[in-house]
mmCIF file of C-alpha atoms in Angstrom:
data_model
loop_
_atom_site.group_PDB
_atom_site.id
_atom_site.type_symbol
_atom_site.label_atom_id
_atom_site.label_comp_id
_atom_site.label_asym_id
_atom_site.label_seq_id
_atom_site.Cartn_x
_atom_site.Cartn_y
_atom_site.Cartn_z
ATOM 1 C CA UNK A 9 0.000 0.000 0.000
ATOM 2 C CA UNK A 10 1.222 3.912 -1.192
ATOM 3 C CA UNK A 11 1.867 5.994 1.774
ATOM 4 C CA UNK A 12 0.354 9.155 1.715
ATOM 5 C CA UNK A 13 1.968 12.270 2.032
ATOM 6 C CA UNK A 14 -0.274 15.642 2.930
ATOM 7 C CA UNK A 15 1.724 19.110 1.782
ATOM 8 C CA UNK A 16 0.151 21.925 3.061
ATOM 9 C CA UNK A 17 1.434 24.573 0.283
ATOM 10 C CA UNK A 18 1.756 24.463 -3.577
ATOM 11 C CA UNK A 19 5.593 23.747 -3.834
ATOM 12 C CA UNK A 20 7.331 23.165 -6.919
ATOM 13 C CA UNK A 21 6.431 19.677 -8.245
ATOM 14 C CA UNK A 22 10.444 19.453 -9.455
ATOM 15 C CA UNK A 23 10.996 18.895 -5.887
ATOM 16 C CA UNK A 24 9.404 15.716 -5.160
ATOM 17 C CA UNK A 25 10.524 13.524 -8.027
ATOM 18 C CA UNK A 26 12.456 11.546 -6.266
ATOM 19 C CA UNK A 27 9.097 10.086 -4.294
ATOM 20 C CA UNK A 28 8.320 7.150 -6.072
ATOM 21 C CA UNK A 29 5.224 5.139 -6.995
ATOM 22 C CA UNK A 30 5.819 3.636 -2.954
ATOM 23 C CA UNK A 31 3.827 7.230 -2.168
ATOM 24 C CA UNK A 32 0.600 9.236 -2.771
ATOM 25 C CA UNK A 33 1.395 12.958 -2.601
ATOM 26 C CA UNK A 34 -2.000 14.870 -1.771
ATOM 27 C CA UNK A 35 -1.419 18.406 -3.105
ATOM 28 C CA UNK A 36 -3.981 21.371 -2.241
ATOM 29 C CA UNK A 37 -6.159 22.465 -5.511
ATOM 30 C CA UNK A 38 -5.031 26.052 -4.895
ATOM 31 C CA UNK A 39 -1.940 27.977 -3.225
ATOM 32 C CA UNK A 40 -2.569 26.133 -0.089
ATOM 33 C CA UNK A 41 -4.482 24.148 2.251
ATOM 34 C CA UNK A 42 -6.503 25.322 5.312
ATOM 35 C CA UNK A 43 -6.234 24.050 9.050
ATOM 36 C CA UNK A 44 -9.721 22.994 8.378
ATOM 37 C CA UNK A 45 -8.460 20.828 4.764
ATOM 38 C CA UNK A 46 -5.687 19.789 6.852
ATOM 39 C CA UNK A 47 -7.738 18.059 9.514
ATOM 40 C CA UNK A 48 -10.196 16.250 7.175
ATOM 41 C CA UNK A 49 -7.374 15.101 5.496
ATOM 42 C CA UNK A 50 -4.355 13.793 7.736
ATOM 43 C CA UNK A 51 -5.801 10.629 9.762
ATOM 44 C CA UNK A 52 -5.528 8.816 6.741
ATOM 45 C CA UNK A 53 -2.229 10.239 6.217
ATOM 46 C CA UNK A 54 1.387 8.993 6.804
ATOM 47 C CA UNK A 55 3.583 12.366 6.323
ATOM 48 C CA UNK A 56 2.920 15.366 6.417
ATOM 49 C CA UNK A 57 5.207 17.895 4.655
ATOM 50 C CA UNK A 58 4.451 21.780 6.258
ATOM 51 C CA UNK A 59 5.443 25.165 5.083
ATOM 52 C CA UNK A 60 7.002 26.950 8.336
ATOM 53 C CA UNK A 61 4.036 29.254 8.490
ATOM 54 C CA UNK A 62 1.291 27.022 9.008
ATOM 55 C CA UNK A 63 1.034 25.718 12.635
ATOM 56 C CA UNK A 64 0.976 22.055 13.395
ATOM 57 C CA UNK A 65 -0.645 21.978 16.766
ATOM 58 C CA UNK A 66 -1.778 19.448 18.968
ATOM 59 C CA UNK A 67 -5.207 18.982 16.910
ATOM 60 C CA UNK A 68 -3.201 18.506 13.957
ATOM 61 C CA UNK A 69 -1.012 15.974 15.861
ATOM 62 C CA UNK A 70 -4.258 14.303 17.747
ATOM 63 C CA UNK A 71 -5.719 14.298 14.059
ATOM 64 C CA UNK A 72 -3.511 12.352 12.347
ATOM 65 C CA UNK A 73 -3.673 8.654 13.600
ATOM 66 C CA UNK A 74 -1.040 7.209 11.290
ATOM 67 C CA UNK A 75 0.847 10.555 11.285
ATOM 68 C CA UNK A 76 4.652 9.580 11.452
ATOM 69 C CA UNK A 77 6.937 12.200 10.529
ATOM 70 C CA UNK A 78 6.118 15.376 10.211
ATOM 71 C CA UNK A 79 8.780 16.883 7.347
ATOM 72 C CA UNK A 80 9.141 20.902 8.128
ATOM 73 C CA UNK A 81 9.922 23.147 5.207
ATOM 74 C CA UNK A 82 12.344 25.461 6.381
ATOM 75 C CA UNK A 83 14.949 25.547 9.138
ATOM 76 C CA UNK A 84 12.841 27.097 11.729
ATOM 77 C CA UNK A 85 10.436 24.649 13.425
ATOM 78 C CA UNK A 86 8.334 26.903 16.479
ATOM 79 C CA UNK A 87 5.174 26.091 13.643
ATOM 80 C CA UNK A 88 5.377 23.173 15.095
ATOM 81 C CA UNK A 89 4.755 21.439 18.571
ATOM 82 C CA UNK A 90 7.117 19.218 18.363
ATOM 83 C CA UNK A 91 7.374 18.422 22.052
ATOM 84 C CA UNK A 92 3.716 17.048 21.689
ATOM 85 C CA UNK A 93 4.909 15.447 18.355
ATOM 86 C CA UNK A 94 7.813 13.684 20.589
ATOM 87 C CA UNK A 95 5.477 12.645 23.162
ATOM 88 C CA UNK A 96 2.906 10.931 20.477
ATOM 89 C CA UNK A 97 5.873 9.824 19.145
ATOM 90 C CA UNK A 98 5.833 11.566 15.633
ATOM 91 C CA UNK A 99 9.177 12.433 14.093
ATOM 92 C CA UNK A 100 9.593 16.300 13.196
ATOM 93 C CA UNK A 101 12.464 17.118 10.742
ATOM 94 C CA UNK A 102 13.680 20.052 8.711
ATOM 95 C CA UNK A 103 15.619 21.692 6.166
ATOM 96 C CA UNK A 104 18.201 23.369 7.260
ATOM 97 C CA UNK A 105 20.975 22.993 4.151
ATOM 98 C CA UNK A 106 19.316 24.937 1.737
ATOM 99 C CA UNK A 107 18.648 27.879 3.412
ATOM 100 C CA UNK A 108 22.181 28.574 4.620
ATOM 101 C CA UNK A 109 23.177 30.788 1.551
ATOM 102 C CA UNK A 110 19.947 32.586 0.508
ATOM 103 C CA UNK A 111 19.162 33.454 3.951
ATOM 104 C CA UNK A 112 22.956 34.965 4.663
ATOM 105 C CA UNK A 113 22.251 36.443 0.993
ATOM 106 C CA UNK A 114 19.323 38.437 1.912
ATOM 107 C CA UNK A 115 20.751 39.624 5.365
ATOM 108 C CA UNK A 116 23.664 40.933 3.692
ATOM 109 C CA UNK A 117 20.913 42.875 0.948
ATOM 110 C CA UNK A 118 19.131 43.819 4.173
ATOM 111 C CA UNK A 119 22.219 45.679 5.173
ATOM 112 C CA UNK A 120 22.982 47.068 2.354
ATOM 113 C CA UNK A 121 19.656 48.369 1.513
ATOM 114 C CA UNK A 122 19.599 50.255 4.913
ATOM 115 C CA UNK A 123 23.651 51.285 5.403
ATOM 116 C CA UNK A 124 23.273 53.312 1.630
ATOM 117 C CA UNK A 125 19.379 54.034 1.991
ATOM 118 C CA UNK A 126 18.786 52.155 -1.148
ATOM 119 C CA UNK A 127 14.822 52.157 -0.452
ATOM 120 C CA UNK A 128 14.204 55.211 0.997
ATOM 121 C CA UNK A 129 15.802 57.232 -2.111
ATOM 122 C CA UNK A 130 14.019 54.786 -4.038
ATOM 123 C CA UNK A 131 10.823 55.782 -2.727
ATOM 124 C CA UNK A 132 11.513 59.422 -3.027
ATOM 125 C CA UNK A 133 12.664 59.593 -6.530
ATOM 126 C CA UNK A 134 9.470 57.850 -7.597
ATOM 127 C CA UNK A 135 7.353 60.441 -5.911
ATOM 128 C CA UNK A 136 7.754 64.113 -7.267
ATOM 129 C CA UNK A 137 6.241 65.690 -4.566
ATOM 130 C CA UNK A 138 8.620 63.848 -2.100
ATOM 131 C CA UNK A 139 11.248 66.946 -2.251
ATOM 132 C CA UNK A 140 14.563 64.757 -3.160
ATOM 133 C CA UNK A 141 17.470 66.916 -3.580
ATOM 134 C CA UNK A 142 20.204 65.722 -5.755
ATOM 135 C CA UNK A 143 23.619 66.522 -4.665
ATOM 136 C CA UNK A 144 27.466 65.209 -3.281
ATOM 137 C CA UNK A 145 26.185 66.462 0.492
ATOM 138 C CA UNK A 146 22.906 64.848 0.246
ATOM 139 C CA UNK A 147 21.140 60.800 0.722
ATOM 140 C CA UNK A 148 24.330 60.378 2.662
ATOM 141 C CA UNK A 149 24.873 56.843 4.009
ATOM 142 C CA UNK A 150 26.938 54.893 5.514
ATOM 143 C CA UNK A 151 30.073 52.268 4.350
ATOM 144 C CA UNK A 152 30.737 48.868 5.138
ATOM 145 C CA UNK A 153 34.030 48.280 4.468
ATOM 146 C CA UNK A 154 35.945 48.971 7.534
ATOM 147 C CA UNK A 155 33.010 48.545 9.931
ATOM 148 C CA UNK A 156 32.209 45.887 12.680
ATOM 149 C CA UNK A 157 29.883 43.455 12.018
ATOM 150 C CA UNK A 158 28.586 41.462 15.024
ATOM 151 C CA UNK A 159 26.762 38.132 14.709
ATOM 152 C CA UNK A 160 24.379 37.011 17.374
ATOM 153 C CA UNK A 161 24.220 33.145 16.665
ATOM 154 C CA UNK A 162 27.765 32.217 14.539
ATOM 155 C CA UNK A 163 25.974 28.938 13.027
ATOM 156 C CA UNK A 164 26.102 27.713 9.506
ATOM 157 C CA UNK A 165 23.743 31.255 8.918
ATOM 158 C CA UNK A 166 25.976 32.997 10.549
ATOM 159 C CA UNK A 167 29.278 31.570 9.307
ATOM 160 C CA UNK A 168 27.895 32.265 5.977
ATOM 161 C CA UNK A 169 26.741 35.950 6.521
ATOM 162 C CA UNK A 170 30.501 36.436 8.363
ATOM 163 C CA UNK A 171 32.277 35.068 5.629
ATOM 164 C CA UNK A 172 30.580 37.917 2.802
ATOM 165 C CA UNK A 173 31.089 40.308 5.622
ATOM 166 C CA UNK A 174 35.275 39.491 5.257
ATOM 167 C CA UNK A 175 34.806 40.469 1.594
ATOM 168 C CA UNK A 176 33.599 43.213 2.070
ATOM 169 C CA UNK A 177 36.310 44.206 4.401
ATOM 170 C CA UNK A 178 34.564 44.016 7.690
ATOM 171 C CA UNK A 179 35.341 42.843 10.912
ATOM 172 C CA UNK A 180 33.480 40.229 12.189
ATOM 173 C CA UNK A 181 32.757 39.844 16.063
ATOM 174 C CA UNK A 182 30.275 37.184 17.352
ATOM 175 C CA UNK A 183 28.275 35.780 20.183
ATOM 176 C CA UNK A 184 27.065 32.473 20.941
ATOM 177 C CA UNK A 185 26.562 30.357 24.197
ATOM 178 C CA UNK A 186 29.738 29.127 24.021
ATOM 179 C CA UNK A 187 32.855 29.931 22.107
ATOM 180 C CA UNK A 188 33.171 27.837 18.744
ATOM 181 C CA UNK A 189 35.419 28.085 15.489
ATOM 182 C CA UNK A 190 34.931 30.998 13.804
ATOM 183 C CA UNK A 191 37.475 31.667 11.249
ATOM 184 C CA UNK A 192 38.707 35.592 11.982
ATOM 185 C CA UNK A 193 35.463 36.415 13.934
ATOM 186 C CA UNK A 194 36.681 37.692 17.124
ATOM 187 C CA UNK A 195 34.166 36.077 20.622
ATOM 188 C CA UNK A 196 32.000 38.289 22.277
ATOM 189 C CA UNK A 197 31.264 36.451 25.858
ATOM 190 C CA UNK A 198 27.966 38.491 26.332
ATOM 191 C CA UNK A 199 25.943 39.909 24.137
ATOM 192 C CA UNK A 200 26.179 43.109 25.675
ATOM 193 C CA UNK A 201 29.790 43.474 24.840
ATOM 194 C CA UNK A 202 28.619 42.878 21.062
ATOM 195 C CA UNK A 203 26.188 45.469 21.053
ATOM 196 C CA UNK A 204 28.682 47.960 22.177
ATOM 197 C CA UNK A 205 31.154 47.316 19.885
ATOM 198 C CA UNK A 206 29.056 46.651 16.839
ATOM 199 C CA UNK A 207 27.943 48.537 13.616
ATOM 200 C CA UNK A 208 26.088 45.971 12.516
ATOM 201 C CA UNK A 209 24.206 43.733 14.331
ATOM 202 C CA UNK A 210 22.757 40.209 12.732
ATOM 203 C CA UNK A 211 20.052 38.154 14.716
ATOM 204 C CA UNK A 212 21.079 34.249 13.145
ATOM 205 C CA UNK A 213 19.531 32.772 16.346
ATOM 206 C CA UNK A 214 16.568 30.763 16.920
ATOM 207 C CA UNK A 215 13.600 31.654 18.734
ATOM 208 C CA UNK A 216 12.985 29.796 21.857
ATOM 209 C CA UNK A 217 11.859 30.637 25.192
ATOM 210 C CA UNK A 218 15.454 32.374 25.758
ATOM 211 C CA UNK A 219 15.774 34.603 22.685
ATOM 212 C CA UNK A 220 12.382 35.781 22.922
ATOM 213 C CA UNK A 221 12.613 39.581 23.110
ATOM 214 C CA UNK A 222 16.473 39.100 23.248
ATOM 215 C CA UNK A 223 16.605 42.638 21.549
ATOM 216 C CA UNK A 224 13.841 44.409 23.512
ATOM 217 C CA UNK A 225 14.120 48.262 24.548
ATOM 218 C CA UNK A 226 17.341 48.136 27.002
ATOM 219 C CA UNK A 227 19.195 45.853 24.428
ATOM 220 C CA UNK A 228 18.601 48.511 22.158
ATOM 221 C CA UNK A 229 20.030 51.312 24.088
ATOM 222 C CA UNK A 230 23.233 49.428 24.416
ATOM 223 C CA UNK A 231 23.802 49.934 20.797
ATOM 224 C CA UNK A 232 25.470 52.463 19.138
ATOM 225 C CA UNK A 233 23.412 55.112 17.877
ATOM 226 C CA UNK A 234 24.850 54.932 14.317
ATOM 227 C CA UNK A 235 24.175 51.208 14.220
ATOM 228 C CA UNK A 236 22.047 49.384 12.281
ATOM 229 C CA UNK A 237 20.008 46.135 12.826
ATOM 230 C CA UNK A 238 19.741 43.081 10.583
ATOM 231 C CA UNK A 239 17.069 40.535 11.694
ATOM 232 C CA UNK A 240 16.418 37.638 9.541
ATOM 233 C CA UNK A 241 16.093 34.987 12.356
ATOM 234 C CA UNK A 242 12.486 35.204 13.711
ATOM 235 C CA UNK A 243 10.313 38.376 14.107
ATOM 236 C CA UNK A 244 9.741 37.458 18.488
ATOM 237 C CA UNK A 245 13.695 37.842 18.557
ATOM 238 C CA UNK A 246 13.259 41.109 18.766
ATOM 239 C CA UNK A 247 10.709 43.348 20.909
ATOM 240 C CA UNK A 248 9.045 44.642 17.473
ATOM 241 C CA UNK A 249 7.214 48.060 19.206
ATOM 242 C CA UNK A 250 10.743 48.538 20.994
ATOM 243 C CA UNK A 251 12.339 48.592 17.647
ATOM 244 C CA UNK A 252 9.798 51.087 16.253
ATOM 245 C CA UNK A 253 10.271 53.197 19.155
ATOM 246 C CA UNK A 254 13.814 53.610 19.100
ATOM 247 C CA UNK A 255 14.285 53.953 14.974
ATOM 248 C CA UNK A 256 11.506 56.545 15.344
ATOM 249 C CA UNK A 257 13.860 58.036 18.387
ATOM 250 C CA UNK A 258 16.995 57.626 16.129
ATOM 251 C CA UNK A 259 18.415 55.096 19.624
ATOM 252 C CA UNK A 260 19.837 53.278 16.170
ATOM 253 C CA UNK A 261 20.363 54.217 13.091
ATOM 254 C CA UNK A 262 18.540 51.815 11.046
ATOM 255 C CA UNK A 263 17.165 48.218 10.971
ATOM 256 C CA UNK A 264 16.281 46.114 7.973
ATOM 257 C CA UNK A 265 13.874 42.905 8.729
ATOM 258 C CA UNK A 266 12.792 39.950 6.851
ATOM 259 C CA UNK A 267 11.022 38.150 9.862
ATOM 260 C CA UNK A 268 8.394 40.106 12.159
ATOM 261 C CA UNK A 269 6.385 39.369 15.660
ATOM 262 C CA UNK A 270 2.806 38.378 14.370
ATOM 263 C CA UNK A 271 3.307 37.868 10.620
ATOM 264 C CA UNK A 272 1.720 38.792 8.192
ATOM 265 C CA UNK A 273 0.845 41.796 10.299
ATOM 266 C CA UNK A 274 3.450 44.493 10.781
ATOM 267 C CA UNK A 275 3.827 47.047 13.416
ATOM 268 C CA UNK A 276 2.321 49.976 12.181
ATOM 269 C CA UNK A 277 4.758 52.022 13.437
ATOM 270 C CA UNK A 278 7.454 50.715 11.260
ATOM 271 C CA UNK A 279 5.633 51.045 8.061
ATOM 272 C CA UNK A 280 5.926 55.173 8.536
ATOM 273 C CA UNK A 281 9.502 55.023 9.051
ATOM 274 C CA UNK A 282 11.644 56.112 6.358
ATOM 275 C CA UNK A 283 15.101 54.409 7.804
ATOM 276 C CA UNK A 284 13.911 50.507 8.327
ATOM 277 C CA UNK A 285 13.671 48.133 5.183
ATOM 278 C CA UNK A 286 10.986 45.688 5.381
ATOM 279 C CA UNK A 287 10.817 42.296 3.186
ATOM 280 C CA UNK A 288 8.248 39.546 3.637
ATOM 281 C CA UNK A 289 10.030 36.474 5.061
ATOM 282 C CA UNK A 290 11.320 36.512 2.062
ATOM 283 C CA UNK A 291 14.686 34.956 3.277
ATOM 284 C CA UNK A 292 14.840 31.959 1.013
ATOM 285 C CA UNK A 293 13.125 32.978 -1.374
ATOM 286 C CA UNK A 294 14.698 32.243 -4.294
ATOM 287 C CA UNK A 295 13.859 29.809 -6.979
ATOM 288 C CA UNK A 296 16.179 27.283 -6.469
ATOM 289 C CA UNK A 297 15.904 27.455 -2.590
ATOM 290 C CA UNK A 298 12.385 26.428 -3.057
ATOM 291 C CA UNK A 299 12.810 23.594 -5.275
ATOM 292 C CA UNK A 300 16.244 22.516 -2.986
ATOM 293 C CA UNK A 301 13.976 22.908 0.719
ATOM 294 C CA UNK A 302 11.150 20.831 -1.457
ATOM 295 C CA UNK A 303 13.693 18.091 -2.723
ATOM 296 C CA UNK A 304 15.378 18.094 1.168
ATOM 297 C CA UNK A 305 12.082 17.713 2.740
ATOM 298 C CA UNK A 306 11.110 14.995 0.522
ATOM 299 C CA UNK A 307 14.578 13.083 1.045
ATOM 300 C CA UNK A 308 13.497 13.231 4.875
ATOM 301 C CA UNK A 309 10.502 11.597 4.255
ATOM 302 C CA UNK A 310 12.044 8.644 1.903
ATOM 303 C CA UNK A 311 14.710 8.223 4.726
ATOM 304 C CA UNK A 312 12.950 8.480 6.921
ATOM 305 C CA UNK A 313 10.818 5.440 5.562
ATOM 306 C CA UNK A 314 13.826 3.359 4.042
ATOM 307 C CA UNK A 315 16.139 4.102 7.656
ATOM 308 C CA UNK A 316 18.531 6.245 5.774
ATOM 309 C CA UNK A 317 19.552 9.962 7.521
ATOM 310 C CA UNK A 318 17.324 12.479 8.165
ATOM 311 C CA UNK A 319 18.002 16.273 9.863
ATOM 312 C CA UNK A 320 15.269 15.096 12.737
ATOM 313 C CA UNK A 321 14.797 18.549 15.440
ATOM 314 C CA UNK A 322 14.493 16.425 18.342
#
């Protein structure tokens, strides 16, 4: 009998050829499936592939009596409740090699967008009545050769932003739980220390009960106020109405963020801010990310099946 296999989202069919005839994929008619699909549909199913913005819950979980593994697309995995997954004994895995390079290439656009104010002038050129001025004294930014970039979370993310940050002739300071190998990035033992030496700050962590609001209001004071940050970790990593207060306050000079607190919705505050760029979790979005995270999450399943390797989060 064909296993089934329940994906939540539309993904790119190129992905999953290496499932063979052993499995039934069950793909939603339109961009994606609802909670409400989802439960009709997974107690007859053996996988279930997610995107990492639709939440896999314990009703899900409870739902799906032959349920598994449940194959995350994406790195991150707080979608899911995977300590009631472990306890019902359903396998959660994710997909955490593909996203390594388009995720450090969009924090690295990130900075750049905000450090030479790439959107903002953007904006204003487009709009006649905005009052841009044209001249070698005005839409002044800021370099990043010669700065200090600090990385809060040096993993494979992190390695990878730190490593375009050495091209571009940047010094790379980092903090992490404990000191690991890091190339020419110098340790930070507290994250405090990196915040006061830093001109730009990257979030690479994940969000658990501990980074939570790890860059909330007092975080942000200890910043320098020409300093700009990067967050393309998870929007509850940083203190979102904190952030708006202190760009609006100039505390720091900038932030660009791919990740927010309660996506889709942004803080309104941010969206009247001239010196923040906003993208929409757009971190690995590229096409060949999305076929790659579709192909990786597939693999888990087959391995998972056959007792090959899979990247299981617990």
């Amino acid at each position: 009998m064909k296993k089934k296999i329940l994906i939540t989202y539309n993904l790119p069919r190129e992905g999953f050829a290496e499932l063979t005839e052993d499995f039934e994929l069950i793909f939603p008619e339109n961009d994606s499936f609802s909670k409400a699909e989802v439960l009709e549909r997974v107690g007859e199913c053996d996988a279930l592939l997610s995107m990492f913005n639709f939440v896999i819950d314990k009703e899900i979980i409870d739902a799906g009596e032959q349920l598994k593994i449940i194959s995350n697309f994406g790195v991150g995995f707080n979608n899911v409740d995977f300590e009631y997954a472990r306890e019902k004994g359903v396998m959660v895995t994710n997909t955490p090699d593909p996203v390594v390079e388009p995720t450090a290439e969009m924090a690295f656009a990130l900075m750049l967008a905000t450090a030479r104010r790439v959107s903002e002038c953007d904006r204003k050129l487009r709009d006649a009545a905005s009052g841009l001025k044209w001249g070698v004294m005005e839409n002044l930014g800021v370099g990043l050769n010669g700065k200090t970039l600090g990385v809060v979370g040096l993993g494979r993310i992190g390695k990878a932003i730190a490593r375009r940050a050495e091209a571009f002739g940047m010094k790379v300071v980092y903090h992490n739980r404990r000191e690991t190998e890091a190339g020419n990035a110098t340790y930070c033992s507290t994250l405090d220390e990196l915040l006061n030496v830093s001109d730009f700050v990257s979030l690479n962590v994940p969000l658990t009960d501990e980074t939570r609001h790890l860059i909330d209001a007092d975080a942000l004071k200890k910043m320098k106020p020409s300093a700009i940050l990067i967050n393309t970790a998870r929007g509850p990593v940083v203190d979102e109405q904190a952030l708006a207060d202190a760009l609006k306050n100039r505390t720091i000079r900038a932030a660009g963020l791919d990740v927010f607190e309660n996506e889709p919705a942004v803080c309104p505050q941010l969206l009247t801010l001239d010196n923040v760029v906003l993208a929409p979790h757009n971190g690995t979005a590229t096409i060949d990310a999305r076929i790659e995270m579709s192909r990786f999450a597939a693999r888990n399943i087959i391995n998972f099946f056959d007792g090959g390797k899979i990247t299981c989060v617990w």
